XYZ file of N, CA and C in Angstrom:
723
model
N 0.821 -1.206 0.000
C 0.000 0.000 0.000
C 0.855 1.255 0.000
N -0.093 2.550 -0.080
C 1.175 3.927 -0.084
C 1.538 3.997 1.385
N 1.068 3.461 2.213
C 1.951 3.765 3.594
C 3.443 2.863 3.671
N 3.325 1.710 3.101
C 4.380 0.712 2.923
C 5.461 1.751 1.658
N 5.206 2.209 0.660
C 6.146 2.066 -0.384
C 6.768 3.476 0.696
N 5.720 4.340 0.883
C 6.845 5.673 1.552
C 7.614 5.470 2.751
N 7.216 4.227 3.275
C 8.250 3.915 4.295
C 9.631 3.370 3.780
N 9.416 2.675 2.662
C 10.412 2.345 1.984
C 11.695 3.031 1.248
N 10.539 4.105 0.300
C 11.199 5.117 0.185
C 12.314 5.803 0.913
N 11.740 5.860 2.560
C 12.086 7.363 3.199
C 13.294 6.414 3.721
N 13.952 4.983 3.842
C 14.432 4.194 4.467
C 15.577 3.788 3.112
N 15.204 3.846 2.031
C 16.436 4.011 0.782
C 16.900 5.583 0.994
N 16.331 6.585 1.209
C 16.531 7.946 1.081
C 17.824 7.874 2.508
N 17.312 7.323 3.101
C 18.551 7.361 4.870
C 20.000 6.823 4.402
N 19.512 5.665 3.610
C 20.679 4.592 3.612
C 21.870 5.299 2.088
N 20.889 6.258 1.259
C 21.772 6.853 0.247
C 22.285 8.210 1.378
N 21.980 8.901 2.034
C 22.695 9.865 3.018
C 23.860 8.940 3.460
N 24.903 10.044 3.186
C 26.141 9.782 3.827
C 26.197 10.436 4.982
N 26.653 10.020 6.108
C 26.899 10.479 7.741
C 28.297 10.955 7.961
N 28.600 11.530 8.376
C 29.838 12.652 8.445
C 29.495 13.260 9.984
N 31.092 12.394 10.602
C 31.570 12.653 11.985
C 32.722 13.590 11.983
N 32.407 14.976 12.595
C 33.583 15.842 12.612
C 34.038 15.997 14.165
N 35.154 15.835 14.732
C 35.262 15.726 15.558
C 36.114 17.019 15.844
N 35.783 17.971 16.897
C 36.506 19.018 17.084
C 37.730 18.887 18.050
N 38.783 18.631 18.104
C 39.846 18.228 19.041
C 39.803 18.955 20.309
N 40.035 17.928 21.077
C 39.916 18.509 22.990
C 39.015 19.687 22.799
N 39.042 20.564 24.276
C 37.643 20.468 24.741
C 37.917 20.525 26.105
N 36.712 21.627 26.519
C 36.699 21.185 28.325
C 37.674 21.204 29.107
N 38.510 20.714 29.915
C 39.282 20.735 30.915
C 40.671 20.834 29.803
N 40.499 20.315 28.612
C 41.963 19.698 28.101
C 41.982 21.281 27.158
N 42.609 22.142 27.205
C 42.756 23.034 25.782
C 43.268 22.593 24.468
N 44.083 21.490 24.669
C 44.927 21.340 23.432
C 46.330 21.983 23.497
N 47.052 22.621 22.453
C 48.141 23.604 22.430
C 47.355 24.501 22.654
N 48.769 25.550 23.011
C 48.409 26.568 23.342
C 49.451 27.735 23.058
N 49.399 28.873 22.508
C 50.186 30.049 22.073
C 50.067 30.992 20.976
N 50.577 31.842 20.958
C 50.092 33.018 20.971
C 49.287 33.848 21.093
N 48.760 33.087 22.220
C 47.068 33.869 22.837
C 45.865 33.239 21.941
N 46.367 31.685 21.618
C 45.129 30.933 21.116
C 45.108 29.865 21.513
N 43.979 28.887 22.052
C 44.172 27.842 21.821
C 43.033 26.529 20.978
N 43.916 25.656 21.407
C 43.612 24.416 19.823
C 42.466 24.458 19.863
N 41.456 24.380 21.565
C 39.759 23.410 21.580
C 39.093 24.383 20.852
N 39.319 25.816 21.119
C 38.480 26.926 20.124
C 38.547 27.180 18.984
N 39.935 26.891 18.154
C 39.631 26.805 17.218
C 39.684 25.578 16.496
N 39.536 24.364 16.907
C 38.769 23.198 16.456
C 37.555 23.269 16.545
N 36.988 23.923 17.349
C 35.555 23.655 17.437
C 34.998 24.733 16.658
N 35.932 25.800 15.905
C 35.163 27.331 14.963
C 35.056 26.361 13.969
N 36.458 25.459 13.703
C 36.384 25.136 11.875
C 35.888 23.960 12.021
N 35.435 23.420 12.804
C 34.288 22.033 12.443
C 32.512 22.709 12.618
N 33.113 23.860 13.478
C 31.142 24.075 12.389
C 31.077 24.827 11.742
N 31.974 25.882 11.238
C 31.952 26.158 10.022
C 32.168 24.996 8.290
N 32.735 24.054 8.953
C 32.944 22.802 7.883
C 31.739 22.694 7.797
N 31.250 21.781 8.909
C 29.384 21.444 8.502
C 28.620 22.775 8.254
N 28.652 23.679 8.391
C 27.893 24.589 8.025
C 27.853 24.572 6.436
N 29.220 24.589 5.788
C 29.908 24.670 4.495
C 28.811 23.652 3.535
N 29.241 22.134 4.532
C 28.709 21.408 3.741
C 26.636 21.265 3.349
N 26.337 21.796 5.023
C 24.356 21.795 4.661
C 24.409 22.953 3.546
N 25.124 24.003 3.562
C 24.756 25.197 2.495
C 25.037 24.381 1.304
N 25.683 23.518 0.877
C 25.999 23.696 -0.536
C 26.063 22.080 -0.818
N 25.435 21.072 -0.178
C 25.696 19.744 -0.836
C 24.267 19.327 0.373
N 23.546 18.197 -0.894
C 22.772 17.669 -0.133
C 23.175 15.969 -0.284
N 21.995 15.315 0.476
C 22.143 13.697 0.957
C 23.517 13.383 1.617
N 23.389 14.079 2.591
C 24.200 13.968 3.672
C 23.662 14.429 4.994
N 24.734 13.822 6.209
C 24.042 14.302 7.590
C 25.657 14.265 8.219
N 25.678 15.853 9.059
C 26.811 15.992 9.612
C 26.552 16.537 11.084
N 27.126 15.698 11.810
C 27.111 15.178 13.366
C 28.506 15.579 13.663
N 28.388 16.777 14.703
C 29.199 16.615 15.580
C 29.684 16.235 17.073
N 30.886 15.807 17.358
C 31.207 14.889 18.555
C 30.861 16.004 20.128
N 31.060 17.177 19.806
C 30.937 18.288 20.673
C 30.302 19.336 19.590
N 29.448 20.679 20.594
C 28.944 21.723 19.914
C 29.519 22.831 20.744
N 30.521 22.091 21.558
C 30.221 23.637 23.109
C 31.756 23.162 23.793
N 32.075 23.871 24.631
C 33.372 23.398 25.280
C 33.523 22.087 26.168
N 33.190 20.888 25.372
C 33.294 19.805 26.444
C 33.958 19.199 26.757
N 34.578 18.104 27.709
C 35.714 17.255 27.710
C 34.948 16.072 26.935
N 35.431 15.286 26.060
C 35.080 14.036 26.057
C 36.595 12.874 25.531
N 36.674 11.855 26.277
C 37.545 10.993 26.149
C 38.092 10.206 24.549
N 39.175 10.044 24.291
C 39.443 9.857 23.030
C 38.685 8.631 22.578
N 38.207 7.522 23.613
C 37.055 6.353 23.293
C 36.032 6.830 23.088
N 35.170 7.918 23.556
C 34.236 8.194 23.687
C 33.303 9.309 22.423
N 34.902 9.868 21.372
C 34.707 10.071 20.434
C 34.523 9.344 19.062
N 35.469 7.853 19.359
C 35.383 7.144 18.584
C 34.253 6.208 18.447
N 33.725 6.343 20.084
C 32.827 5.654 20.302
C 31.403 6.122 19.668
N 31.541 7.682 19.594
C 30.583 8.373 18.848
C 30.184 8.136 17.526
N 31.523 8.140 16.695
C 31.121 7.906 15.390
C 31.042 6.483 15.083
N 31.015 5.468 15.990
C 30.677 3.901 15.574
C 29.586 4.081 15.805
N 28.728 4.708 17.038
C 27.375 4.324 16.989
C 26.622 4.876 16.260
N 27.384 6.063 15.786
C 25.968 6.947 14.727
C 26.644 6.344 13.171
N 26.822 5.469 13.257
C 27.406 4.342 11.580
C 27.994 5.675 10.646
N 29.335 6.252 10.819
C 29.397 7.527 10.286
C 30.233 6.708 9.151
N 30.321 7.385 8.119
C 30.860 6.801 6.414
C 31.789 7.332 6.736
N 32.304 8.385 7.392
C 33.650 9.202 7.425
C 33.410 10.108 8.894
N 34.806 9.771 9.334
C 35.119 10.521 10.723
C 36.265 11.445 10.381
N 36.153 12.579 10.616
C 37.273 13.633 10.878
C 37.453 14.042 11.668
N 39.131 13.972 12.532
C 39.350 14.781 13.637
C 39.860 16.232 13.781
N 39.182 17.176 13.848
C 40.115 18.223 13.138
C 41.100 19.123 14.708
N 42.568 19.126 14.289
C 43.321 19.672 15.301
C 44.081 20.448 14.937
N 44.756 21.388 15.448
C 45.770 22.558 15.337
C 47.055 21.785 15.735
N 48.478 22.071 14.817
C 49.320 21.278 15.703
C 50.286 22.030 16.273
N 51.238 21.838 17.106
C 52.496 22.315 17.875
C 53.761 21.908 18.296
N 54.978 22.129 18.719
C 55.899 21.530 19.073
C 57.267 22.124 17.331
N 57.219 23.321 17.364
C 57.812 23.437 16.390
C 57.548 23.284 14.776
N 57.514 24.119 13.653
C 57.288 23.796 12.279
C 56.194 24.855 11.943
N 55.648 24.401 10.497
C 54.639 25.179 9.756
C 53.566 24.456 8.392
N 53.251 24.619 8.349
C 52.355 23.868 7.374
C 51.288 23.062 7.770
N 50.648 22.642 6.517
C 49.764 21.541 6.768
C 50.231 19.820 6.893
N 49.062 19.220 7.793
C 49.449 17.629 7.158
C 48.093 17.105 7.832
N 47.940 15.745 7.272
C 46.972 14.675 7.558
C 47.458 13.676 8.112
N 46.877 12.169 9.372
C 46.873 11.501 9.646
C 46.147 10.365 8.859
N 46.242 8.959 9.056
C 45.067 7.621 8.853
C 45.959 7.266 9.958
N 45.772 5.813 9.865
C 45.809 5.429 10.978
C 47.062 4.274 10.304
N 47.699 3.282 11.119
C 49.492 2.684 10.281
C 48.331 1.840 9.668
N 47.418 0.991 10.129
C 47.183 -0.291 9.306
C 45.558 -0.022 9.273
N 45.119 0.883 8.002
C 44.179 1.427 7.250
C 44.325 0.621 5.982
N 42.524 0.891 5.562
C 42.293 0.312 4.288
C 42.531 1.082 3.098
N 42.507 0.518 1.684
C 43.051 1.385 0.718
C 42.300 2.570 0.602
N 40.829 2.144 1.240
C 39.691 3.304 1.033
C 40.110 4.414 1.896
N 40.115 4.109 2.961
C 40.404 5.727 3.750
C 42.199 6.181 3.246
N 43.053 5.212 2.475
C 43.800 6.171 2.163
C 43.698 7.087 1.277
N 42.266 6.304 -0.257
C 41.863 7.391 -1.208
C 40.961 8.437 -0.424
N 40.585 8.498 0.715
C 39.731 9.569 1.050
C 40.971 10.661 1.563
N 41.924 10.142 1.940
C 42.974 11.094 2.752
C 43.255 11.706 1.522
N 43.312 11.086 0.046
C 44.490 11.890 -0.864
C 43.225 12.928 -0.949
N 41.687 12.618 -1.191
C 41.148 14.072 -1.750
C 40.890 14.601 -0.667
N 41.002 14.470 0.592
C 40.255 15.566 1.561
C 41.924 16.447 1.593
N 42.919 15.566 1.838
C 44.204 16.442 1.659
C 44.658 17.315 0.655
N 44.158 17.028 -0.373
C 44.644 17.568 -1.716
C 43.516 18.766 -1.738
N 42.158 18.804 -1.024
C 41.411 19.802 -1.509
C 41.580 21.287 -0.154
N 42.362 20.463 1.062
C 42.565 21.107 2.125
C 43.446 21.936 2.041
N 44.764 21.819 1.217
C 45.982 22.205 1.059
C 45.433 23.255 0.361
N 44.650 23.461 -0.684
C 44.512 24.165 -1.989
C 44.147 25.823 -1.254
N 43.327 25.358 0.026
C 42.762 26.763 0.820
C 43.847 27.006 1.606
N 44.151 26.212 2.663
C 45.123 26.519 3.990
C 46.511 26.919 2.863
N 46.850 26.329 1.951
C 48.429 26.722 1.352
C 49.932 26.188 2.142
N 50.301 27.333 1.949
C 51.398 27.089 3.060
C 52.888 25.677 2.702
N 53.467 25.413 3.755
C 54.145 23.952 3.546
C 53.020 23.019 3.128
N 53.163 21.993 2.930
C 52.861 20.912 2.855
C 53.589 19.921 2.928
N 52.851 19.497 4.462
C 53.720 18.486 5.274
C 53.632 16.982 4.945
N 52.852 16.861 3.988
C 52.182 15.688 3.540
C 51.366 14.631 3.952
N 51.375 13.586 3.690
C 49.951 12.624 4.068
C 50.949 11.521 4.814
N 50.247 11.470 6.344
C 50.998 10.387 7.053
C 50.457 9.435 7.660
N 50.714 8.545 8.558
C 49.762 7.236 9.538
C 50.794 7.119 10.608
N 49.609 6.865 11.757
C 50.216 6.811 12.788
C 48.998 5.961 13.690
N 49.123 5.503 14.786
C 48.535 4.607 15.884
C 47.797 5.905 16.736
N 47.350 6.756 15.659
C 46.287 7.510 16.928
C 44.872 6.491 17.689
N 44.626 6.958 18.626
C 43.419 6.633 19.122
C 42.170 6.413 18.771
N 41.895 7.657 18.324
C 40.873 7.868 17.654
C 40.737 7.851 15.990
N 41.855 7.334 15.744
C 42.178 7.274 14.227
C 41.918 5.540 14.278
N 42.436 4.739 15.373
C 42.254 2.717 15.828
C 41.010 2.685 15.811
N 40.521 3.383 16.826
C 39.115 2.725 17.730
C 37.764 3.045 16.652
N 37.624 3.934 15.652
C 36.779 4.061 14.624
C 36.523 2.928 13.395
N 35.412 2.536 13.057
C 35.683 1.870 12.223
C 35.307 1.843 11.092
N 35.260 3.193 10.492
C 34.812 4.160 9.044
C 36.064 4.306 8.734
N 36.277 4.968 7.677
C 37.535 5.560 7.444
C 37.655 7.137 8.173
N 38.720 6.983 8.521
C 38.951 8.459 9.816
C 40.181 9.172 9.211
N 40.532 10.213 9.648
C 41.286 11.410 8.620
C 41.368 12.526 10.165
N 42.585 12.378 10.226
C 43.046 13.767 11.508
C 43.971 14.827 10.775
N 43.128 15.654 10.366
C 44.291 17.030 9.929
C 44.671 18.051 11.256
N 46.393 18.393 10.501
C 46.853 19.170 11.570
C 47.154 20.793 11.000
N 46.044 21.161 11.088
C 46.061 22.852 10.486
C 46.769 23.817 11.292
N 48.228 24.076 10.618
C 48.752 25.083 11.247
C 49.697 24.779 12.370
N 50.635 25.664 12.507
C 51.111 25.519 14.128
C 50.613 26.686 14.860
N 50.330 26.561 16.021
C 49.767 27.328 17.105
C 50.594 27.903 17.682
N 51.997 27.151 17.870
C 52.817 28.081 18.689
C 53.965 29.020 17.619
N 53.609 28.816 16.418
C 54.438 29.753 15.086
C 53.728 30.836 14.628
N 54.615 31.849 14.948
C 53.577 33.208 15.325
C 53.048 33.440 13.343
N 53.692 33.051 12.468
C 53.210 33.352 11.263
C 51.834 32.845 11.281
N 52.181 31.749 11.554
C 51.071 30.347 11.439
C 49.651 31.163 12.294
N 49.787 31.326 13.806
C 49.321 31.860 14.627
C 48.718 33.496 13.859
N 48.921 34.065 13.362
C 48.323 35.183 12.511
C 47.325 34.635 11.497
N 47.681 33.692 11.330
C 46.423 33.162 10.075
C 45.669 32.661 10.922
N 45.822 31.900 11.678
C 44.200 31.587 12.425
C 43.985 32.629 13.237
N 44.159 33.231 13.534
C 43.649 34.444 14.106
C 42.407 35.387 13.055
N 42.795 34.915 11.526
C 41.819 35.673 11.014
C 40.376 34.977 10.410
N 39.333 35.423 10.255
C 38.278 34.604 10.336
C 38.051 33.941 9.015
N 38.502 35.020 8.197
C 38.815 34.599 6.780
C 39.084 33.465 6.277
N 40.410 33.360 7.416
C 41.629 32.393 7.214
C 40.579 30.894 7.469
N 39.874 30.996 8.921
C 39.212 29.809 9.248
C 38.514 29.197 7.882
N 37.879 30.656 7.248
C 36.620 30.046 6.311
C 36.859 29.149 5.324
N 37.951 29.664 4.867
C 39.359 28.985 3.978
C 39.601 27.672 4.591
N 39.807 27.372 5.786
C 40.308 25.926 6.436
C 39.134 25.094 6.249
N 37.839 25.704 6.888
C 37.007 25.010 6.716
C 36.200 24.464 5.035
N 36.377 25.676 4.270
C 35.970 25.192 2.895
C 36.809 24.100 2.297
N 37.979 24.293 2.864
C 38.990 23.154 2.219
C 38.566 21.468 2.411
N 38.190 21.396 3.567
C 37.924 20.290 4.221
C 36.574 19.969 3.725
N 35.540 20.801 4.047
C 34.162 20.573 3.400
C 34.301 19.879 1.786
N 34.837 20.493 1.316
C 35.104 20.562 -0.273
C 35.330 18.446 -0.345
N 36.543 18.834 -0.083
C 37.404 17.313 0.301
C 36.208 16.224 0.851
N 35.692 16.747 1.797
C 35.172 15.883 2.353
C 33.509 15.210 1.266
N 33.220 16.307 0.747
C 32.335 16.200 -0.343
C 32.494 14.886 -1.559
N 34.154 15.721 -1.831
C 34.436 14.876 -2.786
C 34.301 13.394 -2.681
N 35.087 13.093 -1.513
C 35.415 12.048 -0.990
C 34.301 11.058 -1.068
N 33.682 11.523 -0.702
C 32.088 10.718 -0.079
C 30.875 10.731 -1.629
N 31.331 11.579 -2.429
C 30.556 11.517 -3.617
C 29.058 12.302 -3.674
N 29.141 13.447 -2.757
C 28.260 14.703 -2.528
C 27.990 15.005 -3.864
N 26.706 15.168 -4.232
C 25.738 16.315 -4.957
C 25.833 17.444 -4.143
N 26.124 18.248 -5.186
C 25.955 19.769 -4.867
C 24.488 20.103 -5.062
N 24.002 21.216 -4.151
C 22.765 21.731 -4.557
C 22.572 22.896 -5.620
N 21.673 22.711 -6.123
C 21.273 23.149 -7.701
C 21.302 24.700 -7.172
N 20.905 25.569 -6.111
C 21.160 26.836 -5.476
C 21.760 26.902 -4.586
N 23.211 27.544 -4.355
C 23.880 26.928 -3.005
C 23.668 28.783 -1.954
N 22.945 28.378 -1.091
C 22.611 29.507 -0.282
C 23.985 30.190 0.239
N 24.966 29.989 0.677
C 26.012 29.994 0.766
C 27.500 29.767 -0.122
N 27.877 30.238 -0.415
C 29.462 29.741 -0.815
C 30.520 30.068 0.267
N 29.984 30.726 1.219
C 30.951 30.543 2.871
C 30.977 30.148 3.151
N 31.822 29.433 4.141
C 31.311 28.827 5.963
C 30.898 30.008 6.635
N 29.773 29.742 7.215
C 29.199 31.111 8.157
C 30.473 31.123 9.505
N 30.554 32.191 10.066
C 31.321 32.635 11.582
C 30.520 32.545 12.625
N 30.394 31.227 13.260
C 29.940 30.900 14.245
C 30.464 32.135 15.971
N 31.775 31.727 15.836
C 32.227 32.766 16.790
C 33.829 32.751 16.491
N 34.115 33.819 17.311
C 35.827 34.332 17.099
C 36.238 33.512 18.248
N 36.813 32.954 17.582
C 38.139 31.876 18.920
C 38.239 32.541 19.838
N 37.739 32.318 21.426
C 38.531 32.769 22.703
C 40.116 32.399 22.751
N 40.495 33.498 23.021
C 41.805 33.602 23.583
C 42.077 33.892 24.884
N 43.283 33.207 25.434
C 43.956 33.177 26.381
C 44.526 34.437 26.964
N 45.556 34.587 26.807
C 46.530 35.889 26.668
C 47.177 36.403 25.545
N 47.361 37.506 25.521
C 48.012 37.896 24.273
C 49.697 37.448 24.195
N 50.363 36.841 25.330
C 51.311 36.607 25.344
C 51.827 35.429 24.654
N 52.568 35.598 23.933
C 53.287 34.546 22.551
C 54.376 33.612 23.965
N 53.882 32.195 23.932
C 54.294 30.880 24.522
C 54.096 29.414 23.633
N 54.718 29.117 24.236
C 54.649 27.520 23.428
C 54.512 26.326 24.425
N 53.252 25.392 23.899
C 53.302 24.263 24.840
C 52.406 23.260 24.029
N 53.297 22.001 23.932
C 53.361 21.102 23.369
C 51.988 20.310 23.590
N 51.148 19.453 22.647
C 49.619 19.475 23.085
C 50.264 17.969 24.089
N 48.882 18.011 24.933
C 48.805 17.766 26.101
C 48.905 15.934 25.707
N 49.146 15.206 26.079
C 49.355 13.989 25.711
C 47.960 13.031 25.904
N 47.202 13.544 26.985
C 45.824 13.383 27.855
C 45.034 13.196 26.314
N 44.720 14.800 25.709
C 43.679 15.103 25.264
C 44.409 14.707 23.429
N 45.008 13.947 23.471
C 45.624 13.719 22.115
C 45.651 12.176 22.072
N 46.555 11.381 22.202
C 46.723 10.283 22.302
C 46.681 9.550 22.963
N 46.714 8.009 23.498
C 46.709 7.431 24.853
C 47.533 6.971 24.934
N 48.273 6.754 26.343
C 49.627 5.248 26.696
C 50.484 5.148 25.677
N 49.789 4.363 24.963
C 49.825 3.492 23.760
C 50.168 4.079 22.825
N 50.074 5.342 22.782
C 50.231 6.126 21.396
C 51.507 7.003 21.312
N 52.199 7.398 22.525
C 53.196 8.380 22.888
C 54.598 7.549 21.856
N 54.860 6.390 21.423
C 55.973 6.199 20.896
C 55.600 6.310 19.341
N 54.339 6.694 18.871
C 53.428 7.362 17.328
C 54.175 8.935 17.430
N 53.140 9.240 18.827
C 53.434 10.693 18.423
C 54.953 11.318 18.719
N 56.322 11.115 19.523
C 57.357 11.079 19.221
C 57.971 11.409 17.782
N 57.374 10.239 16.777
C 57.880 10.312 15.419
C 56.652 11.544 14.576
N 55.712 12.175 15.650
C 54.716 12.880 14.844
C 56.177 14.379 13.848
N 56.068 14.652 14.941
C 56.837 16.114 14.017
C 58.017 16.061 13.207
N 58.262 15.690 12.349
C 59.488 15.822 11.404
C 59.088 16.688 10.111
């Protein structure tokens, strides 16, 4: 009957939506890095909703979920744990990085499938094109939240926080809109997004201006807590080269 076929319908219509987990790095008690009077959780959490913002304005049959909306703590299981239960097609962690350098780069995880490495080359290749800069290239490592997911997952490290050049570009909002279109874009591609036939937007809207700390230019290496676990400290060691 028509109550049966539109249930059917509306239940092919779910299963063609792609789900998209953006995960805004630390949060809450953990800041992340921290310097030059910025730090990482604020502006992870500007350019992951300006990303999803990017993507409802201008691509449909998709649904984008984020792990946090607000300053929260949540545990590196508990993110991964997020995007297993909401069956996400693609998880992104998005973080600021520190400890010396400049440029961009991406994570997978050491023993990933060929698929999330073709998703790394276009979300990387379309990320680079906005952010610019070095290009630090496409790497794998035993993150946490890069293991415990079991979509293909993608951790970009936009910028250094404690490199005052670097640190001037995220400071500008511009600059974010740019980070975030890059990723949206990528992430589109990746997943095989229709664009919408009128795109209300060609921005990411400005949710809010990153809180800052102090204006005083410092450096401190992200927190090991709100990044990796135990298990992961002889990964991240070999992270910065």
């Amino acid at each position: 009957n028509a109550t049966t076929t539109k249930k059917i319908m509306c239940l092919e219509m779910m299963q063609m939506s792609k789900i998209i987990v953006i995960d805004p790095g630390h949060g809450g008690t953990d800041p992340g890095a921290i310097g030059n009077g910025l730090r990482e959780k604020d502006l992870t959490l500007d350019i992951s909703k300006r990303t999803k913002k990017y993507l409802d304005d201008n691509y449909t049959d998709h649904k984008v979920i984020l792990t946090r909306t607000n300053d929260k703590y949540l545990t590196l299981a508990e993110r991964a744990a997020f995007a297993n239960r909401n069956n996400a097609d693609l998880f992104v962690s998005m973080h600021i990085n520190a400890g010396g350098g400049t440029g961009y780069e991406s994570f997978i995880h050491t023993n990933t499938q060929a698929a999330t490495s073709g998703m790394q080359n276009i979300v990387h290749a379309e990320a680079i094109k906005e952010v610019k800069g070095t290009n630090r290239g496409k790497k794998r490592a035993n993150f946490a939240v890069l293991r415990l997911t079991r979509m293909p997952a993608i951790l970009p490290e936009n910028l250094f926080i404690d490199r005052k050049e670097d640190a001037a570009k995220l400071k500008q909002s511009s600059f974010i809109d740019k980070v975030a279109k890059g990723h949206a874009e990528g992430i589109a591609k990746a997943l095989g997004l229709k664009k919408k036939s009128t795109s209300s937007s060609s921005k990411p809207s400005k949710p809010s201006k990153p809180t800052t700390s102090t204006g005083k230019t410092y450096k401190v290496v992200k927190s090991i807590a709100g990044y990796v676990t135990a298990a992961d400290t002889k990964a991240r060691k070999n992270k910065k080269t």
